[in-house]
Each structure stands twice: as structure tokens, then as C-alpha cells.
XYZ file of N, CA and C in Angstrom:
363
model
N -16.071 11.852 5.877
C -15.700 10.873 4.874
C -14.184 10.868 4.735
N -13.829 9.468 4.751
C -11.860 9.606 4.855
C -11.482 9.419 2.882
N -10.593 10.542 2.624
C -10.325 10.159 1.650
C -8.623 10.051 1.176
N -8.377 9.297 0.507
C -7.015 8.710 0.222
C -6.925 9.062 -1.261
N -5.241 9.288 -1.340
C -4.902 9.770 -2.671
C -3.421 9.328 -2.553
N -3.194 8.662 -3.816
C -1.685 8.362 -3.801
C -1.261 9.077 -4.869
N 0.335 9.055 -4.624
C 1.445 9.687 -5.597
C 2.685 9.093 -5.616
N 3.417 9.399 -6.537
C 4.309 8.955 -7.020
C 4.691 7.884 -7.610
N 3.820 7.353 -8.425
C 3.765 6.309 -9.691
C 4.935 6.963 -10.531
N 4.989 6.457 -11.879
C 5.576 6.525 -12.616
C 6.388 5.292 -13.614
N 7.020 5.907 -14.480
C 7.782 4.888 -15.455
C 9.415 4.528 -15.096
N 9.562 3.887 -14.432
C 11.083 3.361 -14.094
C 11.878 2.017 -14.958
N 12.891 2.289 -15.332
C 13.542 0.954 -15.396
C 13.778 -0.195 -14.737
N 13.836 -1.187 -14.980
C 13.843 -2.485 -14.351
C 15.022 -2.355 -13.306
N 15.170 -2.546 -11.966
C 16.443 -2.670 -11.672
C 16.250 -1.079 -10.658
N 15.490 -0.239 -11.045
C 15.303 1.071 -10.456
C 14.166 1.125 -9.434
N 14.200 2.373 -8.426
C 13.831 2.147 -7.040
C 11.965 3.267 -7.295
N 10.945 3.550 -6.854
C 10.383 4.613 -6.748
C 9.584 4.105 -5.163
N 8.842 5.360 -4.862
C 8.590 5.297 -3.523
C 7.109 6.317 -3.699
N 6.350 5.694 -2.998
C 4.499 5.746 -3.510
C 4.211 6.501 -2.117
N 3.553 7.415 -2.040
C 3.103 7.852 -0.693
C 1.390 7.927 -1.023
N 0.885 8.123 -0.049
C -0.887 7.796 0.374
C -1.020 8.644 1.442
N -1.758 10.080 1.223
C -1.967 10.730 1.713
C -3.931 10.717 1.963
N -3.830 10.871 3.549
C -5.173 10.651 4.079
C -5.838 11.483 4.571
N -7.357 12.055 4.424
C -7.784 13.206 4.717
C -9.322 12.520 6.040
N -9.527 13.509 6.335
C -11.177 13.015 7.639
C -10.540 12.202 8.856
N -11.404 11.957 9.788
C -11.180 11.000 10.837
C -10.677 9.893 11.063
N -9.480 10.398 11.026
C -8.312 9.250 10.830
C -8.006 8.802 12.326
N -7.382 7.890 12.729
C -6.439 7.582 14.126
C -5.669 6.642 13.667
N -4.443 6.937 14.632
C -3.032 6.067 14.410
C -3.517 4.248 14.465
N -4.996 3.792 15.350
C -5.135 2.329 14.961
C -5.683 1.832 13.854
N -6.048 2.940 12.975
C -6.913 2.729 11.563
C -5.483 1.558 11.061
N -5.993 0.535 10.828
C -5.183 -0.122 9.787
C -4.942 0.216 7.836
N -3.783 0.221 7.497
C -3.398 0.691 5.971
C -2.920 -0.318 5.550
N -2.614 -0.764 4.324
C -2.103 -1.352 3.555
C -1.956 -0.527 1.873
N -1.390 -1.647 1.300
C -1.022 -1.136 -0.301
C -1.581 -2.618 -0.878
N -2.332 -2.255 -1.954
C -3.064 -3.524 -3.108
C -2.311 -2.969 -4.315
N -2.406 -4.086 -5.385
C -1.785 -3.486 -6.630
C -3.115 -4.574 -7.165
N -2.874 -4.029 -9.091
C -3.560 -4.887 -9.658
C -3.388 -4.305 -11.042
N -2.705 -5.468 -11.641
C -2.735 -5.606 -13.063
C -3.562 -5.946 -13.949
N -3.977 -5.531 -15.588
C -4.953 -5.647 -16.282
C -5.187 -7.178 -16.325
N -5.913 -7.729 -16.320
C -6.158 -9.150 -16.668
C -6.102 -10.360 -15.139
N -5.745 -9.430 -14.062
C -5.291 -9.796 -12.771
C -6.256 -9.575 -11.372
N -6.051 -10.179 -10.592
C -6.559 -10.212 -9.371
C -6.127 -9.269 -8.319
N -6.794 -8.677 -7.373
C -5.825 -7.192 -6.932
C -5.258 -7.952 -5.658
N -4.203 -7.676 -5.683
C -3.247 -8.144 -4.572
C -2.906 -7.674 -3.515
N -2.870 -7.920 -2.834
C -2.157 -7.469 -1.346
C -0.532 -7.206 -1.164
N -0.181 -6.051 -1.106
C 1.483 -5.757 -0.891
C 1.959 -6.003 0.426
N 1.146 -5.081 0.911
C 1.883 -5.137 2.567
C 0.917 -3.911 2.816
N 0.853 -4.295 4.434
C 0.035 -3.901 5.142
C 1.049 -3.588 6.980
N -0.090 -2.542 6.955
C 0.652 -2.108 8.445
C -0.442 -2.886 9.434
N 0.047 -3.481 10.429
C -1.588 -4.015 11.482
C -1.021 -3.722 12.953
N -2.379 -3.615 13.358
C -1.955 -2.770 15.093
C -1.370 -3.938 15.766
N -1.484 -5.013 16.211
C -1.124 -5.880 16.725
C -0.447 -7.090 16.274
N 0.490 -6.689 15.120
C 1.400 -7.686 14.599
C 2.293 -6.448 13.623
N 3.461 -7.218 13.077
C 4.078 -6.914 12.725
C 3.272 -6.462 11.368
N 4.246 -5.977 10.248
C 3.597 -5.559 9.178
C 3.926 -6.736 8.281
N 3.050 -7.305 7.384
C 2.326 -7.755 6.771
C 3.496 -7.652 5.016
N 4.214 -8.865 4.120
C 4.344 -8.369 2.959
C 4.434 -9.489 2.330
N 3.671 -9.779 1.100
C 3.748 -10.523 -0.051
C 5.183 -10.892 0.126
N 5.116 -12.249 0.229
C 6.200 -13.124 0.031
C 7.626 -12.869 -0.960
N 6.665 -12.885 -2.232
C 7.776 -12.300 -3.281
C 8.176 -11.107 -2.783
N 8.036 -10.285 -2.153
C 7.925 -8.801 -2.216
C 9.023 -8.820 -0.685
N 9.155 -9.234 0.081
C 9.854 -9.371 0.799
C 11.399 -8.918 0.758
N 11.429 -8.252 1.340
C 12.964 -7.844 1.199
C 13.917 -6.492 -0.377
N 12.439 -6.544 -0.778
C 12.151 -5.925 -1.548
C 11.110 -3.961 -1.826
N 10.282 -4.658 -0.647
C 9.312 -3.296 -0.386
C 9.636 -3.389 1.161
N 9.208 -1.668 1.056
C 9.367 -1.681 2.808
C 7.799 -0.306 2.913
N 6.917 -0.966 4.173
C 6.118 0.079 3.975
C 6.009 0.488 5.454
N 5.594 1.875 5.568
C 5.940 3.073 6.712
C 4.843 3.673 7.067
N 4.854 4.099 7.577
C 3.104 5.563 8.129
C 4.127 6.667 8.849
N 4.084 7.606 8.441
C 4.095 8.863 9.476
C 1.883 9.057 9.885
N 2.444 8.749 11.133
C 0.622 9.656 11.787
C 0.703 10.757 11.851
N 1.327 11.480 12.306
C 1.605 12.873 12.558
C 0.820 13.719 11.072
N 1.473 13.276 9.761
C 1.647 13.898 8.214
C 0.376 13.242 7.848
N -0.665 11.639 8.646
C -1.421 11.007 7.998
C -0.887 10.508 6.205
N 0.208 9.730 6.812
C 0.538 9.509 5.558
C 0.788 8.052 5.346
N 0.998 6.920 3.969
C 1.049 5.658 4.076
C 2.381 5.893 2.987
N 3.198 5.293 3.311
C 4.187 5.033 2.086
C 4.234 3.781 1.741
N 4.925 3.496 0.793
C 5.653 2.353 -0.039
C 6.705 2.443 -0.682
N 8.062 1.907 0.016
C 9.259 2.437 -0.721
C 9.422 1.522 -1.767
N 9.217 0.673 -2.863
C 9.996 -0.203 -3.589
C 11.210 -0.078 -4.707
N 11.831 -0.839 -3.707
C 13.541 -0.777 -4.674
C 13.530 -2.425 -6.053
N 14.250 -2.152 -6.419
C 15.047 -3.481 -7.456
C 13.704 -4.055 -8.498
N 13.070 -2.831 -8.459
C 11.591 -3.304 -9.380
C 11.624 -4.262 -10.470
N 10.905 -4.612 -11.030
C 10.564 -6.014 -11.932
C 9.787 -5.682 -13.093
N 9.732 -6.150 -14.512
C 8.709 -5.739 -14.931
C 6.939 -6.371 -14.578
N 7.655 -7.240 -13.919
C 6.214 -8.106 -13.179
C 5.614 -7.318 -12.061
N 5.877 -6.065 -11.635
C 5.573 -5.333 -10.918
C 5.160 -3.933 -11.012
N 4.441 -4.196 -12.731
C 3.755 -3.231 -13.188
C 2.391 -3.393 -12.994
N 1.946 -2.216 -12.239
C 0.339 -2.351 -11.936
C -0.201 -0.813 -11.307
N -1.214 -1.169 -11.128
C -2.152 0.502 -10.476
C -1.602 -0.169 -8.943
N -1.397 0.632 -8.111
C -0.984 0.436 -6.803
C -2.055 1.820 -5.883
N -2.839 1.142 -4.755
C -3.636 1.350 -5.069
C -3.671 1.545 -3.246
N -3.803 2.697 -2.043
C -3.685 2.378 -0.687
C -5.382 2.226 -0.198
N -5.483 1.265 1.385
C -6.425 1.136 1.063
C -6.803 1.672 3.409
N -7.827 2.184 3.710
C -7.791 2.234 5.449
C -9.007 1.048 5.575
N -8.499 1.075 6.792
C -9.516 0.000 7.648
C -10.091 0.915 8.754
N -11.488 1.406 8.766
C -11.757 1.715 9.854
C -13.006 0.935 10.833
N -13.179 -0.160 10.705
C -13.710 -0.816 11.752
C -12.864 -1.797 12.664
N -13.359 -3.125 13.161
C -12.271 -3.508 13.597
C -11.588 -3.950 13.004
N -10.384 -4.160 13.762
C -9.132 -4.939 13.131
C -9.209 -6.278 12.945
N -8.560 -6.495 12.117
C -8.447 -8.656 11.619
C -7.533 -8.329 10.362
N -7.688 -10.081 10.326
C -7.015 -10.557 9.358
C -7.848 -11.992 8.875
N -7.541 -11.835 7.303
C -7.148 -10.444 6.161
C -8.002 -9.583 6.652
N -7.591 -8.338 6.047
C -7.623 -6.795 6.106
C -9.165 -6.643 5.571
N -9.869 -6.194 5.609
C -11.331 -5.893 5.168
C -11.562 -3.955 5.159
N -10.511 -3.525 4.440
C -10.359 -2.119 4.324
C -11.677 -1.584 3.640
N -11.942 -0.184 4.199
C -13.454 0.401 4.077
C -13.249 1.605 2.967
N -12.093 1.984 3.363
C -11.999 3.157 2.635
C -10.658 3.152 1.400
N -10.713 3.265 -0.084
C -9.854 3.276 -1.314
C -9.622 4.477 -1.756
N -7.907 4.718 -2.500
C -7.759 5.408 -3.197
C -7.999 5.221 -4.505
N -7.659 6.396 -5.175
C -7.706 5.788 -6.923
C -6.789 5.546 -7.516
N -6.037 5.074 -6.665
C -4.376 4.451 -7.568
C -3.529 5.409 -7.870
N -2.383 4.664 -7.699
C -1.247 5.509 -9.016
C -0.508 4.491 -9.733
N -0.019 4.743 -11.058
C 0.462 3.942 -11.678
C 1.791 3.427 -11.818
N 2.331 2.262 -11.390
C 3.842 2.205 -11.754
C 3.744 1.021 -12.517
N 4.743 1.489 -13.680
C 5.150 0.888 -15.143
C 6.693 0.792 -14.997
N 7.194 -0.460 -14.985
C 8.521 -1.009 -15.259
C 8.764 -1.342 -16.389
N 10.211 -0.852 -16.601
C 10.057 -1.492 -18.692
C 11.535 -2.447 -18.242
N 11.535 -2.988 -18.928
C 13.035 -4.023 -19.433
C 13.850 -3.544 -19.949
């Protein structure tokens, strides 16, 4: 059973940077596809960005130029660096694997249980 756990949520100021890692446990391989979802109370869970084997990586429009997301395979790890945060970019952030085949959109099998990042003004 693959299981995922993220860290490094937290409470930042608007304007301030934090960086989310997703650490992955069981039968993993470097073509498993990852991504990052977020989702706010009252909201629809979103798609951040995503890593995919045969295209580039994958990022919410707004979010562009803004998030940058990474894998070490070696560590089995998923990051999410986001800088110049928003308070509109408060939500459970949430990594997610794909282990069947690949496509698009992402149809990920396996969830973490979030971590939280809270932006204040």
C-alpha cells in the first residue's frame, strides 16, 4: 500500500515564500505520476501542478511563475516550492500518486492527508 504524507504547511504572511514536501512510502517508481491539489472550505479541490512522464509539468495558470514543483526519486519525495503567496492561496494542500496508466487529467489512486497553508494580509 503506497502511502503519502505532507509537511510543511503553516501560517505565512502575504508576500512570504513556504515550501511543502510529500514524502512517499511502498512501491513506488520514478513513472508513477505526482501532482499537488489544494482545496478551500466552501471550494472545489484544485489542481496545482503536476509532474507527467511525457510532457512537461503541468501548473494552474494563476500559479504560474509563482509555484515551482520538483521530485527527488532517489528520497521518493514530491515538493512544492511556493513563493509571493496570496491570501487567496489559503487551503489544505494536499499530494496526490498515480499508479496506473498515465493520462490526462491526472486520475491519481493514491492521497495524502494534507497540510495546511494559511496566508494572512
Amino acid at each position: 500500500q503506497v502511502q503519502l504524507v505532507e509537511s510543511g504547511g503553516g501560517l505565512v504572511q502575504a508576500g512570504g515564500s513556504l515550501g511543502l514536501s510529500c514524502l512517499a512510502s511502498g512501491l513506488i517508481s520514478s513513472t508513477n505520476e505526482m501532482g499537488w491539489y489544494r482545496q478551500a472550505p466552501g471550494k472545489g479541490r484544485e489542481l496545482v501542478a503536476a509532474i507527467r512522464h511525457r510532457s512537461d509539468p503541468y501548473y494552474a495558470d494563476s500559479l504560474k511563475g509563482r509555484f515551482t514543483i520538483s521530485r527527488d526519486n532517489h528520497k521518493n519525495t514530491l515538493y512544492l516550492q511556493m513563493n509571493s503567496l496570496e491570501p487567496e492561496d489559503t487551503a489544505l494542500y494536499s499530494c496526490a500518486l498515480q499508479n496506473g496508466v498515465a493520462g490526462w487529467p491526472p486520475r491519481y489512486d493514491y492521497w495524502g492527508p494534507g497540510t495546511q497553508v494559511t496566508v494572512s494580509s
